[in-house]
Coordinates of C-alpha atoms in Angstrom, one line a residue:
M1 CA 0.0 0.1 0.0
K2 CA 2.7 2.5 1.0
R3 CA 4.4 1.7 -2.3
F4 CA 1.4 2.3 -4.2
I5 CA 0.9 5.7 -2.6
S6 CA 4.5 6.6 -3.3
L7 CA 4.0 5.8 -6.9
I8 CA 1.0 7.9 -7.1
L9 CA 2.9 10.9 -5.5
A10 CA 5.8 10.4 -7.9
C11 CA 3.4 10.6 -10.8
I12 CA 1.6 13.9 -9.4
L13 CA 5.0 15.4 -8.8
T14 CA 6.2 14.5 -12.4
V15 CA 3.0 16.1 -13.9
S16 CA 3.3 19.2 -11.8
I17 CA 6.9 19.8 -12.9
A18 CA 6.0 19.1 -16.6
A19 CA 3.1 21.6 -16.3
C20 CA 5.5 24.3 -14.7
W21 CA 8.0 24.0 -17.6
A22 CA 5.5 23.5 -20.5
V23 CA 5.2 26.8 -22.5
S24 CA 2.3 27.3 -24.8
P25 CA 3.4 28.9 -28.2
V26 CA 0.1 30.9 -28.2
H27 CA -2.1 32.1 -25.3
A28 CA -6.0 32.0 -25.7
T29 CA -5.7 35.7 -26.9
G30 CA -3.5 34.8 -29.8
T31 CA -0.4 36.7 -28.4
Q32 CA 3.0 35.3 -28.5
S33 CA 4.1 33.8 -25.0
T34 CA 6.1 36.1 -22.8
L35 CA 8.1 33.0 -21.6
E36 CA 9.4 32.4 -25.1
A37 CA 13.2 32.4 -25.3
T38 CA 14.9 35.7 -26.2
P39 CA 16.8 35.4 -29.6
I40 CA 20.5 35.8 -29.2
L41 CA 21.9 38.7 -30.9
E42 CA 24.8 38.7 -33.2
G43 CA 28.0 40.7 -32.9
N44 CA 31.1 40.9 -30.6
L45 CA 31.7 42.8 -27.7
F46 CA 33.9 45.8 -28.1
L47 CA 35.7 47.7 -25.4
K48 CA 37.6 50.9 -26.4
V49 CA 40.7 50.0 -24.3
S50 CA 42.8 47.0 -23.3
S51 CA 44.0 48.9 -20.2
I52 CA 42.9 52.0 -18.4
T53 CA 44.6 53.8 -15.5
F54 CA 42.8 56.4 -13.7
S55 CA 44.9 59.2 -12.1
L56 CA 42.6 60.0 -9.0
V57 CA 39.7 58.2 -7.1
G58 CA 36.5 59.4 -8.5
E59 CA 37.4 59.5 -12.2
S60 CA 35.2 57.7 -14.5
D61 CA 35.1 56.7 -18.1
D62 CA 32.7 54.8 -20.4
I63 CA 34.7 52.1 -22.4
Y64 CA 31.9 50.4 -24.1
L65 CA 31.2 50.4 -28.0
G66 CA 28.9 47.6 -28.5
L67 CA 27.6 46.0 -30.5
I68 CA 25.1 44.3 -28.0
P69 CA 23.0 46.7 -26.2
R70 CA 24.9 47.5 -22.8
E71 CA 22.0 46.6 -20.8
L72 CA 22.0 43.1 -22.0
V73 CA 25.7 42.6 -21.2
S74 CA 26.8 41.3 -17.7
W75 CA 29.5 43.4 -16.2
K76 CA 31.9 42.4 -13.5
S77 CA 34.9 43.8 -11.5
E78 CA 37.2 41.5 -10.0
N79 CA 37.6 44.2 -7.3
P80 CA 34.9 46.8 -7.2
E81 CA 36.6 48.4 -4.3
I82 CA 39.4 49.5 -6.7
V83 CA 37.3 50.1 -10.0
S84 CA 33.6 49.4 -10.2
V85 CA 31.8 49.0 -13.4
E86 CA 28.1 49.8 -14.3
G87 CA 26.8 49.4 -17.8
G88 CA 30.3 49.7 -19.2
V89 CA 31.1 52.8 -17.2
L90 CA 34.1 52.5 -15.0
T91 CA 34.7 54.5 -11.7
A92 CA 37.8 54.6 -9.7
K93 CA 37.1 53.7 -6.0
G94 CA 40.5 52.9 -4.7
V95 CA 44.1 52.6 -5.5
G96 CA 45.3 49.5 -7.1
T97 CA 44.6 47.4 -10.2
T98 CA 41.8 44.9 -11.2
T99 CA 40.1 43.3 -14.2
I100 CA 36.8 44.3 -15.8
W101 CA 34.7 41.6 -17.7
A102 CA 32.0 42.1 -20.2
V103 CA 30.0 38.8 -20.9
Y104 CA 27.1 38.2 -23.3
N105 CA 26.0 34.5 -24.1
D106 CA 29.3 32.9 -25.2
R107 CA 31.2 36.0 -25.7
R108 CA 33.3 37.6 -23.2
V109 CA 36.0 40.3 -23.2
S110 CA 38.1 41.9 -20.6
C111 CA 40.4 45.0 -19.8
I112 CA 42.8 45.9 -17.0
A113 CA 41.8 48.9 -15.0
G114 CA 43.4 50.7 -12.0
C115 CA 43.9 54.0 -10.2
L116 CA 47.1 55.7 -9.1
A117 CA 46.1 57.9 -6.1
H118 CA 43.5 59.1 -3.8
T119 CA 44.5 62.7 -3.9
Q120 CA 46.5 65.1 -6.1
G121 CA 49.2 65.2 -3.5
E122 CA 49.6 61.5 -3.6
L123 CA 49.7 61.6 -7.2
E124 CA 52.4 64.2 -7.4
Q125 CA 54.7 62.1 -5.2
L126 CA 54.7 59.1 -7.6
D127 CA 57.6 58.4 -10.0
P128 CA 57.7 60.7 -12.9
A129 CA 57.8 57.8 -15.2
I130 CA 54.5 56.5 -13.9
L131 CA 52.8 59.8 -14.5
S132 CA 54.3 60.1 -18.0
A133 CA 52.9 56.7 -19.2
P134 CA 49.8 56.4 -21.2
K135 CA 46.3 56.4 -19.2
R136 CA 44.8 54.3 -22.0
L137 CA 46.1 51.6 -24.2
P138 CA 44.2 50.6 -27.4
P139 CA 42.6 47.2 -27.9
E140 CA 44.9 44.6 -29.0
V141 CA 44.7 43.5 -32.7
N142 CA 46.8 41.0 -34.8
L143 CA 49.1 43.2 -37.0
N144 CA 50.6 40.1 -38.7
E145 CA 47.1 39.7 -40.4
P146 CA 46.8 41.3 -43.9
C147 CA 44.6 44.2 -44.0
T148 CA 42.6 45.4 -46.9
D149 CA 40.1 47.6 -45.0
Y150 CA 41.8 50.8 -46.0
D151 CA 42.4 50.2 -49.6
D152 CA 39.6 52.6 -50.4
S153 CA 40.5 55.1 -47.9
A154 CA 42.8 58.2 -47.8
I155 CA 44.3 60.3 -45.1
I156 CA 45.1 64.1 -45.5
G157 CA 47.3 65.8 -42.9
D158 CA 50.4 67.8 -41.7
S159 CA 53.7 66.5 -40.4
I160 CA 52.0 64.3 -37.8
T161 CA 50.3 62.3 -40.8
Y162 CA 53.6 62.5 -42.8
F163 CA 55.6 60.6 -39.9
L164 CA 52.7 58.0 -39.9
W165 CA 53.1 57.5 -43.6
Q166 CA 56.8 57.1 -43.2
F167 CA 56.4 54.3 -40.6
E168 CA 53.5 52.5 -42.6
S169 CA 55.4 52.6 -46.0
L170 CA 57.9 50.1 -44.1
H171 CA 55.2 48.0 -42.6
H172 CA 52.1 48.0 -44.7
Y173 CA 49.8 47.3 -41.7
L174 CA 47.1 49.4 -43.4
G175 CA 47.3 47.9 -46.9
Q176 CA 46.9 50.2 -49.8
M177 CA 45.6 53.4 -47.7
T178 CA 46.6 56.6 -49.6
F179 CA 48.6 59.2 -47.7
V180 CA 48.5 62.9 -48.7
S181 CA 50.5 65.2 -46.3
R182 CA 52.9 68.2 -46.0
H183 CA 54.9 69.4 -43.3
G184 CA 54.2 72.9 -42.0
V185 CA 50.7 73.0 -43.2
S186 CA 47.8 74.2 -40.9
L187 CA 43.9 74.4 -41.3
Y188 CA 44.3 78.2 -41.6
S189 CA 46.8 77.9 -44.2
V190 CA 44.6 75.5 -46.5
V191 CA 41.6 77.6 -45.9
A192 CA 43.2 80.7 -46.6
R193 CA 45.1 79.4 -49.6
F194 CA 48.6 80.6 -48.6
K195 CA 50.1 77.1 -48.0
N196 CA 48.4 74.0 -49.8
I197 CA 49.2 70.4 -50.0
Y198 CA 50.8 68.5 -52.8
Y199 CA 49.0 65.6 -54.4
Q200 CA 50.4 63.6 -57.4
G201 CA 53.2 66.2 -58.1
Y202 CA 51.0 69.3 -58.0
E203 CA 50.1 71.7 -55.3
M204 CA 46.2 71.6 -54.9
I205 CA 43.7 73.2 -52.7
I206 CA 42.4 70.7 -50.2
E207 CA 38.9 70.3 -51.3
D208 CA 40.0 69.4 -54.8
I209 CA 42.4 66.8 -53.4
V210 CA 39.3 65.3 -51.4
A211 CA 37.3 65.2 -54.6
S212 CA 40.0 63.8 -56.9
V213 CA 41.8 61.2 -54.5
D214 CA 40.9 57.6 -55.5
A215 CA 39.2 56.7 -52.2
S216 CA 35.5 56.8 -51.0
R217 CA 36.5 57.7 -47.4
V218 CA 38.9 60.5 -46.5
Y219 CA 40.4 61.0 -43.0
I220 CA 41.6 64.6 -42.2
L221 CA 44.0 65.6 -39.3
L222 CA 44.9 69.2 -39.2
G223 CA 45.4 71.9 -36.5
C224 CA 48.8 71.2 -35.0
L225 CA 50.1 74.4 -36.2
D226 CA 47.0 76.3 -35.5
F227 CA 47.1 75.7 -31.7
Q228 CA 50.6 77.4 -31.6
I229 CA 49.4 80.8 -33.0
P230 CA 46.7 82.4 -30.8
E231 CA 44.9 84.2 -33.7
H232 CA 44.6 80.8 -35.6
T233 CA 43.4 79.1 -32.4
F234 CA 40.7 81.6 -32.0
L235 CA 39.7 81.0 -35.7
L236 CA 39.8 77.3 -35.4
M237 CA 36.1 76.4 -35.4
K238 CA 35.3 78.9 -38.1
N239 CA 38.0 77.6 -40.4
W240 CA 36.6 74.0 -39.7
E241 CA 33.2 75.2 -40.9
K242 CA 34.7 76.9 -43.9
L243 CA 36.6 73.7 -44.8
F244 CA 33.5 71.6 -44.4
D245 CA 31.5 73.8 -46.7
K246 CA 34.2 73.7 -49.4
I247 CA 34.4 69.9 -49.2
A248 CA 30.5 69.6 -49.3
Q249 CA 30.6 71.7 -52.5
K250 CA 33.3 70.0 -54.3
A251 CA 33.1 66.3 -52.8
P252 CA 29.5 65.8 -51.6
D253 CA 29.7 62.0 -52.1
K254 CA 32.9 61.5 -50.2
E255 CA 32.7 60.0 -46.8
I256 CA 34.7 62.4 -44.3
V257 CA 36.2 61.2 -41.0
I258 CA 37.9 63.9 -38.9
I259 CA 40.8 62.9 -36.5
S260 CA 41.0 64.6 -33.3
N261 CA 44.2 66.4 -32.2
I262 CA 46.8 65.1 -30.0
P263 CA 48.5 67.0 -27.1
G264 CA 52.2 67.7 -27.2
Y265 CA 55.0 66.4 -25.0
T266 CA 56.5 68.4 -22.5
T267 CA 58.4 67.7 -19.2
S268 CA 56.5 70.3 -17.4
T269 CA 53.7 69.1 -15.1
K270 CA 51.8 72.4 -15.6
P271 CA 49.3 72.7 -18.4
T272 CA 50.8 74.3 -21.5
V273 CA 49.1 76.8 -23.7
F274 CA 49.1 74.3 -26.6
N275 CA 47.6 71.3 -24.6
T276 CA 45.0 73.6 -23.0
N277 CA 43.9 74.7 -26.4
V278 CA 43.9 71.0 -27.7
A279 CA 41.7 69.9 -24.6
E280 CA 39.4 72.9 -25.2
A281 CA 38.9 72.3 -28.9
T282 CA 38.3 68.6 -28.9
P283 CA 34.6 68.6 -27.7
K284 CA 33.8 71.6 -29.9
L285 CA 35.4 69.7 -33.0
K286 CA 33.5 66.4 -32.1
Q287 CA 30.2 68.3 -31.8
L288 CA 30.9 70.0 -35.2
T289 CA 31.6 66.8 -37.1
E290 CA 28.5 65.2 -35.7
E291 CA 26.4 68.1 -36.8
R292 CA 27.8 67.8 -40.3
G293 CA 27.1 64.0 -40.3
Y294 CA 30.9 63.3 -40.6
G295 CA 32.7 60.6 -38.9
Y296 CA 35.0 61.2 -35.6
F297 CA 38.1 59.3 -35.0
D298 CA 39.2 60.0 -31.4
L299 CA 43.0 59.5 -31.5
G300 CA 43.7 62.0 -28.9
Y301 CA 41.6 60.0 -26.3
Y302 CA 44.7 57.5 -26.4
I303 CA 47.5 59.9 -26.5
Q304 CA 47.4 61.2 -22.9
D305 CA 49.5 60.8 -19.9
H306 CA 48.4 61.8 -16.3
Y307 CA 48.9 65.3 -16.9
G308 CA 47.1 65.6 -20.2
R309 CA 50.5 65.4 -22.2
M310 CA 51.7 63.3 -24.9
P311 CA 53.0 60.2 -23.0
Q312 CA 56.9 60.2 -23.1
C313 CA 57.0 56.8 -24.6
Y314 CA 55.2 58.1 -27.8
S315 CA 57.2 61.2 -28.2
K316 CA 59.4 61.9 -31.2
D317 CA 59.7 65.5 -30.3
E318 CA 57.4 68.1 -28.7
F319 CA 54.6 67.5 -31.3
H320 CA 55.2 64.5 -33.3
M321 CA 55.0 60.8 -32.4
N322 CA 57.7 58.0 -32.7
D323 CA 57.1 54.6 -34.1
A324 CA 55.3 53.5 -30.6
G325 CA 53.0 56.2 -31.0
N326 CA 52.3 55.4 -34.7
I327 CA 51.6 51.7 -33.6
V328 CA 48.8 53.1 -31.4
W329 CA 47.2 55.0 -34.3
I330 CA 47.6 51.8 -36.6
K331 CA 46.0 49.5 -33.9
L332 CA 43.2 51.9 -33.5
L333 CA 42.5 52.1 -37.3
R334 CA 42.5 48.2 -37.5
F335 CA 40.4 47.9 -34.5
Y336 CA 37.8 50.2 -35.6
A337 CA 37.7 48.7 -39.1
Q338 CA 36.8 45.3 -37.5
F339 CA 34.1 47.3 -35.2
E340 CA 32.6 48.7 -38.4
S341 CA 32.6 45.5 -40.4
E342 CA 30.3 44.1 -37.8
G343 CA 27.9 47.0 -37.9
G344 CA 29.5 49.6 -35.7
S345 CA 29.8 53.2 -36.6
I346 CA 32.2 56.0 -35.9
K347 CA 29.6 58.6 -36.4

């Protein structure tokens, strides 16, 4: 008898469990069941950095690019008392180093995050070599793999671009990307026409170069010399607007991407006029490019130490980057090419 009762109870339990887990595809109303499994989204997780070191407790930074909506991603800090994370935004809580994880389904990516000091006084007591190191390191990419992503792209710029071209011509990390540059050229000079850029053996006005270069996407980096002349700094945004108008008239079908300016290198811990001008102009330039529907490539975000200077390890001289700095630039271009290939956007 007891055995019979046990069998009956087991059957009831089995039926109850089955009823709990059974999901009817359609309710009586004809609507889809809310218990139906959510589809798994395609796309990788992209973090803007492989490493980030905050200067002071309280600083924060949004390091997430996508492509999965951030609210669907699981975020974890291995030590939230050092750096916490919420929805891809990191906040320095204490001094030290930890690892940040982003996980979605079977995809996971991580970065190193840390903080140097609680106060400005503590920060200034640290070894100068620590303070002159980069605050952010770019995502790692395999530069040994062939790259064709930039075969239909060109970059126009001043001597900063010229040194990148010199380095790239030896390694071909960017495939067949077209470089057009000239030493000593400024945004003011190309808009005012008193110093232009050479292309295919001819000195040409910049919008004609944009229109004629064999590339559907054109990157532009100008402004280094403008920040060194107060009158030109004052006119910087107006000159960008003038240049955008000229390009829109001569090359309306070209896709334009503006590259942010980078700070200069100095041994002084006090902000220089040049670096202050760059820092103040950067958000204005970003806003202007967004208003025009252009892309924005934030190189300057990665070329900063803990005093807002060009990191010493990237410095060729006061304003130009060495090979280590050019590698950062190249890694970022390769990284964002992958990001865009999966549906991301730099606009």
